[in-house]
């Protein structure tokens, strides 16, 4: 049997894989929503990292969070953006509500990565707490739609715009050939 650790949140204790950067809320979602086996795509996870990065920067600028915590959150969010932590986003894309499980997954992963970066044990919630620091001044009702919009915008920029430019180029060549 794989090693586990006990994580606690507002709903109680959960056994979580020892090496997972997520916590009790994510583990609960994994168990409660095994719907399709389809996980979130790279673009969406990257966008979640961007939202958490921007929130940490804004909270620092507003003096709501100290330099050390903001710096750790920014570093961990950048790792999320780069795809270094994708394995820690394990649950199904189909779930209930406003995406609270998805938002909490990002908060837990970033907070636990901050603990690692600070030399603290995973699950310690030190020096960064998933709710109090990573999720500061945020709501799933804002984070998830924003991440969806950012992911779509990046996908449009990366794939659709170049395809349209390519079509436009070929259309212009075809028109010139007809003259």
Short mmCIF file of C-alpha atoms in Angstrom, two decimals, residues 43-164:
data_model
loop_
_atom_site.label_atom_id
_atom_site.label_comp_id
_atom_site.label_asym_id
_atom_site.label_seq_id
_atom_site.Cartn_x
_atom_site.Cartn_y
_atom_site.Cartn_z
CA UNK A 43 -3.74 25.36 -21.04
CA UNK A 44 -6.25 25.50 -18.21
CA UNK A 45 -3.76 24.47 -15.52
CA UNK A 46 -1.31 27.06 -16.89
CA UNK A 47 -4.06 29.69 -16.70
CA UNK A 48 -4.82 28.74 -13.07
CA UNK A 49 -1.16 29.35 -12.29
CA UNK A 50 -1.35 32.73 -14.00
CA UNK A 51 -4.40 33.75 -11.96
CA UNK A 52 -2.73 32.71 -8.68
CA UNK A 53 0.50 34.48 -9.71
CA UNK A 54 -1.41 37.70 -10.49
CA UNK A 55 -3.38 37.51 -7.24
CA UNK A 56 -0.18 37.15 -5.20
CA UNK A 57 1.34 40.14 -6.99
CA UNK A 58 -1.82 42.21 -6.42
CA UNK A 59 -2.02 41.21 -2.74
CA UNK A 60 1.64 42.17 -2.29
CA UNK A 61 1.08 45.53 -3.98
CA UNK A 62 -1.91 46.14 -1.70
CA UNK A 63 0.15 45.22 1.40
CA UNK A 64 -2.19 42.31 2.17
CA UNK A 65 0.63 39.75 2.11
CA UNK A 66 4.31 40.00 3.03
CA UNK A 67 7.21 39.77 0.57
CA UNK A 68 8.29 36.27 1.65
CA UNK A 69 4.89 34.65 1.19
CA UNK A 70 4.16 36.51 -2.04
CA UNK A 71 7.56 35.49 -3.41
CA UNK A 72 6.97 31.84 -2.57
CA UNK A 73 3.48 31.88 -4.11
CA UNK A 74 4.84 33.54 -7.27
CA UNK A 75 7.59 30.90 -7.58
CA UNK A 76 5.18 28.01 -7.07
CA UNK A 77 2.60 29.56 -9.44
CA UNK A 78 5.33 29.89 -12.08
CA UNK A 79 6.02 26.16 -11.72
CA UNK A 80 2.30 25.53 -12.27
CA UNK A 81 2.42 27.77 -15.35
CA UNK A 82 5.47 25.91 -16.69
CA UNK A 83 3.77 22.51 -16.31
CA UNK A 84 6.16 21.24 -13.64
CA UNK A 85 3.32 20.34 -11.25
CA UNK A 86 0.66 18.98 -13.63
CA UNK A 87 0.69 15.54 -11.99
CA UNK A 88 -0.72 17.17 -8.85
CA UNK A 89 -3.97 18.15 -10.61
CA UNK A 90 -5.51 14.66 -10.58
CA UNK A 91 -9.26 14.93 -10.70
CA UNK A 92 -11.97 14.77 -13.28
CA UNK A 93 -12.92 17.77 -15.36
CA UNK A 94 -16.60 17.06 -14.65
CA UNK A 95 -17.62 18.12 -11.14
CA UNK A 96 -20.29 20.10 -9.39
CA UNK A 97 -20.63 23.76 -8.57
CA UNK A 98 -18.46 26.71 -9.43
CA UNK A 99 -15.17 24.82 -9.64
CA UNK A 100 -14.39 25.10 -5.95
CA UNK A 101 -12.58 21.74 -6.03
CA UNK A 102 -10.41 22.95 -8.91
CA UNK A 103 -9.63 26.24 -7.19
CA UNK A 104 -8.79 24.45 -3.93
CA UNK A 105 -6.58 22.01 -5.83
CA UNK A 106 -4.52 24.94 -7.15
CA UNK A 107 -4.40 26.54 -3.68
CA UNK A 108 -3.24 23.30 -2.04
CA UNK A 109 -0.62 22.51 -4.69
CA UNK A 110 0.83 26.02 -4.56
CA UNK A 111 0.80 26.18 -0.74
CA UNK A 112 2.47 22.77 -0.40
CA UNK A 113 5.07 23.66 -3.03
CA UNK A 114 5.72 26.85 -1.03
CA UNK A 115 6.27 24.68 2.06
CA UNK A 116 8.82 22.62 0.13
CA UNK A 117 10.58 25.75 -1.18
CA UNK A 118 10.76 27.08 2.40
CA UNK A 119 12.19 23.79 3.71
CA UNK A 120 9.01 22.86 5.58
CA UNK A 121 7.11 19.57 5.31
CA UNK A 122 4.27 19.13 2.82
CA UNK A 123 0.97 19.62 4.62
CA UNK A 124 2.38 21.98 7.23
CA UNK A 125 0.61 25.02 5.75
CA UNK A 126 3.75 26.97 6.68
CA UNK A 127 4.73 29.56 5.72
CA UNK A 128 1.87 29.65 3.18
CA UNK A 129 -1.70 28.53 3.90
CA UNK A 130 -3.87 27.47 0.92
CA UNK A 131 -6.90 29.57 1.92
CA UNK A 132 -5.38 32.39 3.94
CA UNK A 133 -2.57 33.22 1.51
CA UNK A 134 -2.86 31.53 -1.91
CA UNK A 135 -6.62 32.15 -2.16
CA UNK A 136 -6.52 35.58 -0.51
CA UNK A 137 -9.26 37.92 -1.83
CA UNK A 138 -10.40 35.35 -4.39
CA UNK A 139 -13.49 33.28 -5.05
CA UNK A 140 -13.95 30.17 -7.17
CA UNK A 141 -16.70 32.15 -8.88
CA UNK A 142 -13.99 34.51 -10.17
CA UNK A 143 -10.91 32.29 -10.42
CA UNK A 144 -12.42 29.56 -12.60
CA UNK A 145 -14.11 31.78 -15.23
CA UNK A 146 -10.97 33.93 -15.38
CA UNK A 147 -8.78 30.87 -15.90
CA UNK A 148 -11.14 29.64 -18.64
CA UNK A 149 -10.97 33.03 -20.39
CA UNK A 150 -7.18 33.19 -20.11
CA UNK A 151 -6.81 29.62 -21.41
CA UNK A 152 -9.09 30.34 -24.37
CA UNK A 153 -7.29 33.62 -25.15
CA UNK A 154 -3.92 31.86 -25.12
CA UNK A 155 -5.24 29.06 -27.33
CA UNK A 156 -6.68 31.61 -29.78
CA UNK A 157 -3.37 33.49 -29.87
CA UNK A 158 -1.30 30.35 -30.27
CA UNK A 159 -3.41 28.39 -32.76
CA UNK A 160 -6.38 30.24 -34.26
CA UNK A 161 -4.71 33.56 -35.12
CA UNK A 162 -1.77 31.87 -36.91
CA UNK A 163 -4.21 29.62 -38.80
CA UNK A 164 -6.27 32.63 -39.87
#
